[in-house]
XYZ file of C-alpha atoms in Angstrom:
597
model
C -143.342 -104.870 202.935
C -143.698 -108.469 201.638
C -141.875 -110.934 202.782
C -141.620 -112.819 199.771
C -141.454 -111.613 195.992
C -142.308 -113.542 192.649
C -139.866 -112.425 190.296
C -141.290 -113.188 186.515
C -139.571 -112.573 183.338
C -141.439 -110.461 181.217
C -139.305 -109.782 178.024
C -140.105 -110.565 174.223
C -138.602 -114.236 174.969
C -140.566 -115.245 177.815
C -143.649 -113.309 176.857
C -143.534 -115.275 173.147
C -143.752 -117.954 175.857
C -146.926 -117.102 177.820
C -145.343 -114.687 181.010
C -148.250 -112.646 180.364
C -150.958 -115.623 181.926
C -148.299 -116.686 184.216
C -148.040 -112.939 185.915
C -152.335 -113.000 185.660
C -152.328 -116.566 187.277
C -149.690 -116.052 190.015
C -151.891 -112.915 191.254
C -154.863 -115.097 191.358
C -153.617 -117.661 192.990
C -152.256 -115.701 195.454
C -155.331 -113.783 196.463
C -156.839 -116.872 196.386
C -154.729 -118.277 199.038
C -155.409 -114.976 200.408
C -151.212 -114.181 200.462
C -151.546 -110.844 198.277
C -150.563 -108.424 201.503
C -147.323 -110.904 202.314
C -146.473 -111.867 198.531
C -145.119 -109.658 195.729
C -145.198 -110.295 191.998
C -142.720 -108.228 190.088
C -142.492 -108.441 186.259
C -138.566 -108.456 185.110
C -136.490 -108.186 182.213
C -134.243 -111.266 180.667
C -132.621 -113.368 183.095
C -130.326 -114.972 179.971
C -131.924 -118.441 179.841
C -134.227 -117.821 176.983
C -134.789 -121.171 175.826
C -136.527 -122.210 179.501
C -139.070 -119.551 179.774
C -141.366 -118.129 181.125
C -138.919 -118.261 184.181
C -139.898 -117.140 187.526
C -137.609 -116.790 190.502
C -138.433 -116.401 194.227
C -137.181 -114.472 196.729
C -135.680 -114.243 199.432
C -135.053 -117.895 198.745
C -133.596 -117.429 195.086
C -135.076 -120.980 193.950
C -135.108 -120.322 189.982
C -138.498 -122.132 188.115
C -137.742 -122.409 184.374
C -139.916 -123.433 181.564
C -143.351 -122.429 183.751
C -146.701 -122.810 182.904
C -149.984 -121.782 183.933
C -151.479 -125.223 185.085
C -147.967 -124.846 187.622
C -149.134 -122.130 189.638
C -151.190 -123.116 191.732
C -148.688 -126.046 193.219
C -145.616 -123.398 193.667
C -148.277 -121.085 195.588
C -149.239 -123.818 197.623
C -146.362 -125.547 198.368
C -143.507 -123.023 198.146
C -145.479 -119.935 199.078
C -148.113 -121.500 201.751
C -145.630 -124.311 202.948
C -142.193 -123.584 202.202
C -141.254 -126.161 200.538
C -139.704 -125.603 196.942
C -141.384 -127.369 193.971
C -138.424 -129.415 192.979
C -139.583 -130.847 189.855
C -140.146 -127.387 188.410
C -136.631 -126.255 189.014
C -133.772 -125.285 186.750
C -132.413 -128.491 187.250
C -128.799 -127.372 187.226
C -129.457 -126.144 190.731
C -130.828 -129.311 191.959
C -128.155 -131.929 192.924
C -127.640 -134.858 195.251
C -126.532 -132.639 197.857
C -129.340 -129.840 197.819
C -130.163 -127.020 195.471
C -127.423 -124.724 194.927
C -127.160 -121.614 193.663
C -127.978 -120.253 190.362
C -124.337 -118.472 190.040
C -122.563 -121.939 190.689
C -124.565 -123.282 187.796
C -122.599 -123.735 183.873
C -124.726 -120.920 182.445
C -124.245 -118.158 184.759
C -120.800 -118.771 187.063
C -118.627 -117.576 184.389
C -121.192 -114.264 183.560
C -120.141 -110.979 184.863
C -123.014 -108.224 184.722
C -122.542 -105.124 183.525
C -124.498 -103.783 181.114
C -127.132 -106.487 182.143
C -126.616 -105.903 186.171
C -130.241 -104.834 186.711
C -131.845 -107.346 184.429
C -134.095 -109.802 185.828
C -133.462 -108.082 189.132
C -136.069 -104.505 188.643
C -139.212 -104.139 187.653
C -138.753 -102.123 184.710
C -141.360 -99.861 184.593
C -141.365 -98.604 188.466
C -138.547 -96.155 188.497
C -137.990 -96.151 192.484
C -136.629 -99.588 191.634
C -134.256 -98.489 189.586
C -133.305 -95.737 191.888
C -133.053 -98.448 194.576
C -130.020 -100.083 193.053
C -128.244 -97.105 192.787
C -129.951 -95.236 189.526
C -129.352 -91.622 188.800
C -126.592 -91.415 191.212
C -124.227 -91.670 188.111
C -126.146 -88.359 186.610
C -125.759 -86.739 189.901
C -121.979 -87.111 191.230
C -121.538 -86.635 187.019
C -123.254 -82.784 186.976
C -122.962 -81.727 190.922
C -118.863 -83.420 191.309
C -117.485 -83.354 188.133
C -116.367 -80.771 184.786
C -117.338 -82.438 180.992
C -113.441 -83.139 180.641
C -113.305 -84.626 183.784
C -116.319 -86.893 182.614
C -114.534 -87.497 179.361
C -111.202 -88.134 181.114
C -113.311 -91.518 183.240
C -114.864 -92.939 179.986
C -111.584 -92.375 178.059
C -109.347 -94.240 180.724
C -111.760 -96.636 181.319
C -110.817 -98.234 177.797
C -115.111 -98.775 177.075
C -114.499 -98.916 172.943
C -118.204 -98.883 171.110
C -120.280 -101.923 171.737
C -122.426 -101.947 168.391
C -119.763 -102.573 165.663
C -116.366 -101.910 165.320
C -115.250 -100.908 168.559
C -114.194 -97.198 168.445
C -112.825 -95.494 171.658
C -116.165 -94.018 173.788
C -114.127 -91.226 175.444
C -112.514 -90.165 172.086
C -115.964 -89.744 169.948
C -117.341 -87.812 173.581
C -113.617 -85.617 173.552
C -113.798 -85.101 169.587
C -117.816 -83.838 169.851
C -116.880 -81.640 172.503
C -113.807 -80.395 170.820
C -114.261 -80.079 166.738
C -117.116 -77.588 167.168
C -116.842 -75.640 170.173
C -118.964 -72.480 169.211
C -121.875 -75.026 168.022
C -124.897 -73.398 168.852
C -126.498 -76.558 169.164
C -125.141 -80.543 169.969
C -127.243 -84.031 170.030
C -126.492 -87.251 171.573
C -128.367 -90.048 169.537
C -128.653 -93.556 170.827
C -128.710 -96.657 168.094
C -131.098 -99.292 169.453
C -131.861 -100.661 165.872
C -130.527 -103.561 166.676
C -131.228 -105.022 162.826
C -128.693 -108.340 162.761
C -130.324 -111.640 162.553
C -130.347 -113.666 165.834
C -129.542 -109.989 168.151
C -131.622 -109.225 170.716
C -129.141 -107.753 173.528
C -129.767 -104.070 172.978
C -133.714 -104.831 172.691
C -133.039 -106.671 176.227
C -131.548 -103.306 177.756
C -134.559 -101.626 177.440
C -137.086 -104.219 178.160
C -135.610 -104.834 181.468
C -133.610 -101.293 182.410
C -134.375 -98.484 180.342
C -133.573 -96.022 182.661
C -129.776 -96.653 182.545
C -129.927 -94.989 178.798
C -131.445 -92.174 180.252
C -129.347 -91.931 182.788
C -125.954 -91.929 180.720
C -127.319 -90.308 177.318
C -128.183 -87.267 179.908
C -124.095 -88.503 181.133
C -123.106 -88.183 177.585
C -125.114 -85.015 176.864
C -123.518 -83.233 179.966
C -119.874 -84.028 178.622
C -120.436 -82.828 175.206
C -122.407 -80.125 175.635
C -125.699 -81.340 174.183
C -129.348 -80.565 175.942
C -131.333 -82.747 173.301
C -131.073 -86.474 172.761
C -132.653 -88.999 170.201
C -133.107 -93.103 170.701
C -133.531 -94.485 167.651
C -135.333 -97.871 167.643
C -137.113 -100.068 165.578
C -141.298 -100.235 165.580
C -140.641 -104.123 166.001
C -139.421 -103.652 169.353
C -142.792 -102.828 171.025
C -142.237 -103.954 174.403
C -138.844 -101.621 174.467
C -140.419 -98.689 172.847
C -143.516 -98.821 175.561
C -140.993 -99.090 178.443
C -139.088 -96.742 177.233
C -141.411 -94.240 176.762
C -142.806 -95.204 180.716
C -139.112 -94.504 181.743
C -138.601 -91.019 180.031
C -142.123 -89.777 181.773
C -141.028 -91.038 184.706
C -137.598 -89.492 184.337
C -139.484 -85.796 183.284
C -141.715 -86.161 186.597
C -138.548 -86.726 188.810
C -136.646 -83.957 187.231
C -134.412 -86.060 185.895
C -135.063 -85.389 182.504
C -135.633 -81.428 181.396
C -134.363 -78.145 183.082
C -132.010 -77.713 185.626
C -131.273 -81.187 186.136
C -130.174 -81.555 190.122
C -129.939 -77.578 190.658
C -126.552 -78.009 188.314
C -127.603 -75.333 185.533
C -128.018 -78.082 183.334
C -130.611 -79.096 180.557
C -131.263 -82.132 178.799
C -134.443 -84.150 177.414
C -135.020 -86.735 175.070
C -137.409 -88.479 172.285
C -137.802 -91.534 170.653
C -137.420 -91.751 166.915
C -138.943 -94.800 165.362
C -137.681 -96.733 162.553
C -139.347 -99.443 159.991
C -136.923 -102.033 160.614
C -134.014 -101.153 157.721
C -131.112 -102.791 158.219
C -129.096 -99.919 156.631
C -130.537 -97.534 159.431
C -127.939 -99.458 161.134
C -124.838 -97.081 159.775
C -124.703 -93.849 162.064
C -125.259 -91.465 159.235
C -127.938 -93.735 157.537
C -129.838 -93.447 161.285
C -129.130 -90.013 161.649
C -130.838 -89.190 158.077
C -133.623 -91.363 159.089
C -134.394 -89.487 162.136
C -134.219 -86.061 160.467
C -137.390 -87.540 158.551
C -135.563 -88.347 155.600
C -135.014 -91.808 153.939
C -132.425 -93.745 155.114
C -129.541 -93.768 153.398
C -125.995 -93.326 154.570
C -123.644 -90.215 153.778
C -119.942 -90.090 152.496
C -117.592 -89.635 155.713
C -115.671 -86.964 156.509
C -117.100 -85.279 157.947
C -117.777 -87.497 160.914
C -120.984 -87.348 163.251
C -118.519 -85.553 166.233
C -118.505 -82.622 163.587
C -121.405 -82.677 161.527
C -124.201 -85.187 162.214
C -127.817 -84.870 162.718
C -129.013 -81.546 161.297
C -125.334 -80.740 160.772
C -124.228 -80.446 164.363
C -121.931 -82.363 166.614
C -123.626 -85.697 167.440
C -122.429 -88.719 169.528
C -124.178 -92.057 168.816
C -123.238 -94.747 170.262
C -125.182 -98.099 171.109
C -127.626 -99.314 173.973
C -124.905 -101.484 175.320
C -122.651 -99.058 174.983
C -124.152 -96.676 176.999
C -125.557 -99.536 179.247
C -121.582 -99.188 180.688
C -121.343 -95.642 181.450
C -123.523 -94.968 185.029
C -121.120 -97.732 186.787
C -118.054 -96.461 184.939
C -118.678 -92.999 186.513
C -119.662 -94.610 190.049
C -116.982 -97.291 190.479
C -114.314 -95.375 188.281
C -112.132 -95.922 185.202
C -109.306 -98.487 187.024
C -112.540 -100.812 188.139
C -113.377 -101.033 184.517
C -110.284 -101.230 182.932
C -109.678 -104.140 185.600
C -111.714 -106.585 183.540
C -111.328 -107.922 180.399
C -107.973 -108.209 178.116
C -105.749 -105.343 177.460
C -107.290 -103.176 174.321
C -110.642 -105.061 174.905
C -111.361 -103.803 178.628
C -114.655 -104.600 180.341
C -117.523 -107.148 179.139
C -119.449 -107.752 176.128
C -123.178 -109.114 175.874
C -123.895 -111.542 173.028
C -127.490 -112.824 172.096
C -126.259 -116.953 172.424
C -128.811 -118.813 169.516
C -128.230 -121.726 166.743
C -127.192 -124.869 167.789
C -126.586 -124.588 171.310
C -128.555 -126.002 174.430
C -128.462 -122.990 176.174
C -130.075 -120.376 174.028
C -130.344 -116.710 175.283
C -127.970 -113.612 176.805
C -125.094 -114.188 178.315
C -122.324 -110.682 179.192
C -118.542 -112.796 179.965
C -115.784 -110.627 180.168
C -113.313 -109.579 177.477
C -111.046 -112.380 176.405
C -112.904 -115.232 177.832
C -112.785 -118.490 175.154
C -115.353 -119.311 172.351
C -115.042 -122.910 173.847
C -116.112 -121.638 177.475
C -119.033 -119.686 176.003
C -120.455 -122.755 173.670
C -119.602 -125.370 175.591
C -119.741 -124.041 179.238
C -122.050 -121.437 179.085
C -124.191 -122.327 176.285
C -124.392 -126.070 177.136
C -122.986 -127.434 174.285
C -124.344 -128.616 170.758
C -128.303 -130.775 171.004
C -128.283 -134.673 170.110
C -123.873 -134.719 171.003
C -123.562 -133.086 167.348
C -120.126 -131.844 166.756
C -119.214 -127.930 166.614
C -118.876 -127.083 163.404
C -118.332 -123.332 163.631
C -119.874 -119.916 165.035
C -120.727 -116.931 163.161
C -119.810 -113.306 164.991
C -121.282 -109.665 163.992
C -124.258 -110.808 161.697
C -123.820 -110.450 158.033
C -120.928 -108.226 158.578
C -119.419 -110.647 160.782
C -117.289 -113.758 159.973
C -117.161 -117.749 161.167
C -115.000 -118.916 163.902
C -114.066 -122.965 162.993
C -113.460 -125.684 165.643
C -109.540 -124.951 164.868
C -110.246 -121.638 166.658
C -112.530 -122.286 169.225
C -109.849 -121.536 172.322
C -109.765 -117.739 170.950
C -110.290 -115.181 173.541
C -113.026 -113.062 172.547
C -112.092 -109.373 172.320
C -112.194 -107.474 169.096
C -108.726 -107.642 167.620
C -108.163 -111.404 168.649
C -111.916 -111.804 166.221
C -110.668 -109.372 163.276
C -107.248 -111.112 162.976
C -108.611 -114.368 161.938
C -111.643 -112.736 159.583
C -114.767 -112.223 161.876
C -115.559 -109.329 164.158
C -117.356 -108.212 167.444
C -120.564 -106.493 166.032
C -123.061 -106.096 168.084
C -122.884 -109.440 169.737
C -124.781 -112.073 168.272
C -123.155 -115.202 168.532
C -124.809 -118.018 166.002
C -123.876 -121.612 166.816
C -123.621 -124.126 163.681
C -123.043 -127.759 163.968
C -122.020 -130.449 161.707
C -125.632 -130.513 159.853
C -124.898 -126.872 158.372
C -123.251 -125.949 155.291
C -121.167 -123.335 154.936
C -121.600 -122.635 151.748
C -125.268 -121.905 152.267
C -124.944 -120.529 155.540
C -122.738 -117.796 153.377
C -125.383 -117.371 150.953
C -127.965 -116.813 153.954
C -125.880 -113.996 155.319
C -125.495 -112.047 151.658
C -128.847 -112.955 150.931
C -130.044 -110.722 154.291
C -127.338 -107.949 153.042
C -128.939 -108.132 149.245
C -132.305 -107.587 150.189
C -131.359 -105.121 152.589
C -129.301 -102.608 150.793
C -130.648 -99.308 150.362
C -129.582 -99.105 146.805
C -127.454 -96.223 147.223
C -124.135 -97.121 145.708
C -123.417 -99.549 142.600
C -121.076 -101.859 144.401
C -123.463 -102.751 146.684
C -126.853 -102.309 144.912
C -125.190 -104.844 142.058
C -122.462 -106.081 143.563
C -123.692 -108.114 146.101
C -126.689 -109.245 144.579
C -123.908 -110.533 141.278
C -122.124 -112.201 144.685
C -125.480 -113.845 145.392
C -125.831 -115.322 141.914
C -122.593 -116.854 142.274
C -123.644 -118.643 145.547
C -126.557 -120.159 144.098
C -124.434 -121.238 141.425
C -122.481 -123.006 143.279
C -125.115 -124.562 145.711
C -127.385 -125.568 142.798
C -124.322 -128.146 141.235
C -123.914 -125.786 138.207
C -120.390 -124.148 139.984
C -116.836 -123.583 138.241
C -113.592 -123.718 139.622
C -113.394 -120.449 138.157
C -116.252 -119.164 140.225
C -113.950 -119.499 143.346
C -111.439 -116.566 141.461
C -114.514 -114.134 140.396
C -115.774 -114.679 144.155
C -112.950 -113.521 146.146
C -112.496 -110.769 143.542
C -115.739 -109.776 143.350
C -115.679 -109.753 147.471
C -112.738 -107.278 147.516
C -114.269 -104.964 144.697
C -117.272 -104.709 146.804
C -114.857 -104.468 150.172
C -113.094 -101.482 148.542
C -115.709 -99.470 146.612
C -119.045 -99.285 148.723
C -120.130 -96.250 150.768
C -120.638 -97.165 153.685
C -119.566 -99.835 156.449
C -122.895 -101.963 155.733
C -121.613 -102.562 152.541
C -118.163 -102.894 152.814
C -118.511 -105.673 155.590
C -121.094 -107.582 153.268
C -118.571 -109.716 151.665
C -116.752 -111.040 155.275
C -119.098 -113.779 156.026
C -118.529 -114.965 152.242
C -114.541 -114.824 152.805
C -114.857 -116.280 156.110
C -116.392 -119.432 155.516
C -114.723 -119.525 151.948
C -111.307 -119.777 154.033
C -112.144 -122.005 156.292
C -113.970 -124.263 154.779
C -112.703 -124.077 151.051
C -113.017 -127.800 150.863
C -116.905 -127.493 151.053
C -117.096 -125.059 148.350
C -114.608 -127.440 145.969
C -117.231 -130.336 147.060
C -120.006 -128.081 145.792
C -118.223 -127.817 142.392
C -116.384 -130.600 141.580
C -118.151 -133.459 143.630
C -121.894 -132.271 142.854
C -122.185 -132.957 146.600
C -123.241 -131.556 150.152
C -122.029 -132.955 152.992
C -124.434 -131.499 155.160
C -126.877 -132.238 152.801
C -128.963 -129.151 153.151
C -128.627 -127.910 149.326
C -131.533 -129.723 147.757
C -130.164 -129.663 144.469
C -127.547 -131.621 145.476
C -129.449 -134.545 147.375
C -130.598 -137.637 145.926
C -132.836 -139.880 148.463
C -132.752 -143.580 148.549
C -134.094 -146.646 149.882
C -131.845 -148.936 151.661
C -133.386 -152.042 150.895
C -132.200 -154.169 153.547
C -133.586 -152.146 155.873
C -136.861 -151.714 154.170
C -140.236 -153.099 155.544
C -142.340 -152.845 152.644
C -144.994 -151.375 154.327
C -145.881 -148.240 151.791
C -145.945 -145.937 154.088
C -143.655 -143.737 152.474
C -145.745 -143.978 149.487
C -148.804 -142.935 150.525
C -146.956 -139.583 152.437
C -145.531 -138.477 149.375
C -146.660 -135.460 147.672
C -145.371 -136.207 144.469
C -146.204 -140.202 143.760
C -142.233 -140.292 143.040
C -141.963 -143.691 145.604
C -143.399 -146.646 143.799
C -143.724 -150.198 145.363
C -146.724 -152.296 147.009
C -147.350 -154.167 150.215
C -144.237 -156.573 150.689
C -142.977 -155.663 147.321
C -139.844 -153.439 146.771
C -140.031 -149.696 147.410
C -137.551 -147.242 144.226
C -137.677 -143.348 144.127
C -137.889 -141.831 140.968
C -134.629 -138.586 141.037
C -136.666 -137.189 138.417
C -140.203 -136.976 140.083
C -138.691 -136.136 143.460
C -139.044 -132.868 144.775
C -136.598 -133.959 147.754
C -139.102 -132.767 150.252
C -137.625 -135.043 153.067
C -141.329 -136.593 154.349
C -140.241 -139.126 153.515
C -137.555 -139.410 155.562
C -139.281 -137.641 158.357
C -142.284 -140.836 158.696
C -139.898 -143.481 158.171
C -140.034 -146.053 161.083
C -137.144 -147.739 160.023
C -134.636 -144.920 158.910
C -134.875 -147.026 155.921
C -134.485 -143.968 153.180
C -131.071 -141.787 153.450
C -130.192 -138.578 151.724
C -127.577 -138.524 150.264
């Protein structure tokens, strides 16, 4: 037993970082203080604050060290682990205050959290499955197979309220109920796990498995018992390769336990599992796109009906449902369907994760329950906007998502509260824009991902969005129409109504979205040649206010084009027409002397 444990993160955000050579150093430092039989290191998952890692927490004190390096080490060993006495400087400094350090759950970013989906995150080492078991894993499975029927099962999930984490929020219980039902003489059933995870800025379901993976074992092999499946598949992009090697860790571990294979707890009951790797297509995203992928087959999706429940992967009954998703289901079963549907709003029950990035101090994961504010998670949570910039707007569910303006920013989150005024819940990343964005190009960005990313397989979205695109750039380039504004929205809605699948039929919102509310930027665009954010080059023209010129040429030696003219103590002049609007310039200006404008 030690009596004290160093906690490190060691997910994708940290490890970018350098958690790797701050795991290394900690266990050399503390053999050399000769503390390795008394102190623990334990590699963790995400604790949520990204943007200060690596972070490393010690226990049984809980002091939380953000933002640690190397060259650190050897001071928190001493000090902290040799003397007791915490390193304040190296502290999240939230916790520190005048009247001592406080605790990490009192602080902004995590008091209003509730973990769920995330519980063991941060808190297990991920790859030692005795941990996992130590905070209650696989009892789920068991009281599931050895105390309960597959409608009984079903019955939990259903009146639990859990609706699908990964898009559009379908009822869990009822996909489970239909699988089991449509087909009962199936021969054969499959419960397939979407950890694709393809929108910009998302990392939540990635986060699941770097720092729990056993919990999707635990309630695919949940999921597989209720519908009558013995085989699952988790589908996940190569990108992901700290996931994939955890999660393939976990499901050997899981085999060697029996927790995974036949007989599963003496219950008569069979169920195993493989990993299906995917090249990182966006498209693979859509449950019968994924499905097709896995079967070894290109990924592209499939007219519905027939739905998944009835025909899915090689024709039979399938479930899929998201990492988050299924992230839920082991405490659902334990604590029970009222504990659930306890939290949260009333058709949005529970919590939902969402990967926090843009502009927002407080970049990283954060799980709040259903129906807490936009304002509480940007502002609270997220630490508000860098430099006292003004919220602008956030964008919800990637590029099939939509904005949410400053006029909206006291919405409670849940999914029909985000639908009703043009965005949606997707799969939970949350992208913070500020008053130095344009919406217009922020639009574009979004349909740009889509374009490139469509798998071709239908006209309105092979052509339409990529004629949606041309519009955009259009617009942002100073050549845009009033009339361009009609042919947009109608163009949107063609492509809304026609395209196969829900990839493509959700590629238009974040075009609609920002076109509603913020139409004014888009007439700017067109009528005024102008960009108020001044990100859409073609629209800038930089100049030199004189009065606030030194005449010191440094601006004309930085720039690339020889478009600034003027000598020692002599007046400085850009040529628009040699100008490449670069911005050095601006950038190595002293003197903020030259303005875009």
């Amino acid at each position: 037993m030690y009596r004290s444990h160093v906690l490190v993160c060691h997910g994708t955000g940290c490890v970018a970082s350098g958690s790797d050579g701050v795991i290394a150093t900690f266990e050399a430092e503390i053999k050399k203080a000769g503390l390795e039989k008394e102190v623990g290191v334990v590699q963790t998952g995400c604790f949520g604050l990204c943007a200060l890692g690596p972070i490393v927490v010690i226990f049984p004190e809980g002091s939380f060290y953000s933002a640690v390096k190397e060259n650190d080490i050897a001071e928190i060993v001493n000090e902290h682990l040799l003397k007791g006495r915490v390193v304040e400087r190296l502290l999240y400094q939230e916790t520190v205050t005048d009247e001592g350090i406080k605790s990490l759950n009192d602080t902004g970013f995590y008091k209003k959290q509730m973990r769920i989906a995330l519980r063991n995150c941060g808190v297990i080492n991920p790859e030692i499955i005795d941990e996992y078991i130590g905070v209650d894993g696989y009892q789920a499975l068991g009281k599931a197979l050895t105390e309960m029927s597959p409608e009984d099962v079903i019955k939990v999930v259903l009146d639990s309220g859990l609706r699908g984490r990964g898009g559009g929020g379908f009822p869990t219980g009822r996909k489970w109920d239909l699988a089991r039902r449509l087909v009962p003489d199936a021969d054969q059933k499959y419960v397939c796990c979407n950890a694709d995870e393809g929108d910009p800025g998302a990392f939540m379901d990635r986060s699941v498995l770097e720092g729990d993976p056993h919990v999707l074992i635990e309630a695919m092999a949940i999921a597989g018992y209720a519908i009558g499946a013995n085989m699952g598949y988790v589908y996940i992009r190569a990108e992901y390769p700290i996931a994939v090697r955890r999660l393939e860790i976990a499901l050997e571990q899981a085999r060697n336990y029996g927790l995974l294979g036949k007989n599963i707890f003496d219950s008569g009951f069979d169920f195993d599992m493989e990993i299906r790797l995917g090249a990182g297509a966006f498209v693979c995203g859509e449950e019968t796109a994924l499905m097709t992928s896995i079967e070894g087959n290109r990924g592209e999706p499939n007219p519905r009906p027939p739905f998944p429940a009835e025909k899915g992967l090689w024709g039979k009954p399938t479930v899929l449902n998201n990492v988050e998703t299924y992230a839920n289901i082991p405490q659902i079963i334990l604590k029970g369907a009222d504990w659930f549907a306890s939290v949260g709003t009333e058709k949005s029950k529970g919590t939902k994760v969402f990967a926090l990035g843009g502009k927002v101090n407080n970049v990283g994961l954060v799980e709040v329950p259903m129906g807490t504010t936009l304002r509480e998670v940007v502002f609270e949570i997220g630490g508000g906007i860098p430099g006292g910039k003004k919220f602008k707007a956030a964008q919800t569910g990637g590029p099939s998502g939509g904005c949410i303006p400053m006029s909206h920013v006291d919405i409670e989150i849940d999914f029909d509260n985000l639908v009703a005024i043009g965005s949606m819940m997707g799969s939970g990343g949350l992208i913070v824009m500020d008053e130095d964005n344009c919406m217009v190009d922020m639009a574009k960005f979004f349909l740009e991902f889509t374009v490139d990313e469509s798998c071709g397989k239908c006209t309105p979205c092979r052509i339409g969005t990529r004629r949606l695109f041309e519009l955009l750039e259009k617009i942002t380039s100073g050549k845009g129409e009033m009339k361009d504004l009609d042919e947009m929205e109608s163009l949107c809605m063609y492509i809304k109504d026609n395209s196969l699948c829900g990839l493509g039929q959700t590629a238009p919102n974040p075009v609609l979205s920002m076109y509603h509310h913020f139409k004014d930027e888009y007439i700017q665009h067109i009528k005024d040649k102008k960009c108020a954010a001044g990100v859409c080059t073609d629209l800038l023209t930089y100049k030199i206010i004189d009065e606030k010129c030194k005449r010191c040429t440094l601006c004309t030696k930085v720039c690339p084009v020889n478009a600034i003219t003027g000598a020692v103590k002599e007046k400085h002049s850009i040529d628009p027409d040699k100008c490449i609007k670069c911005g050095v310039c601006v950038d190595k200006c002293k003197f903020g002397a030259i303005v875009k404008e």
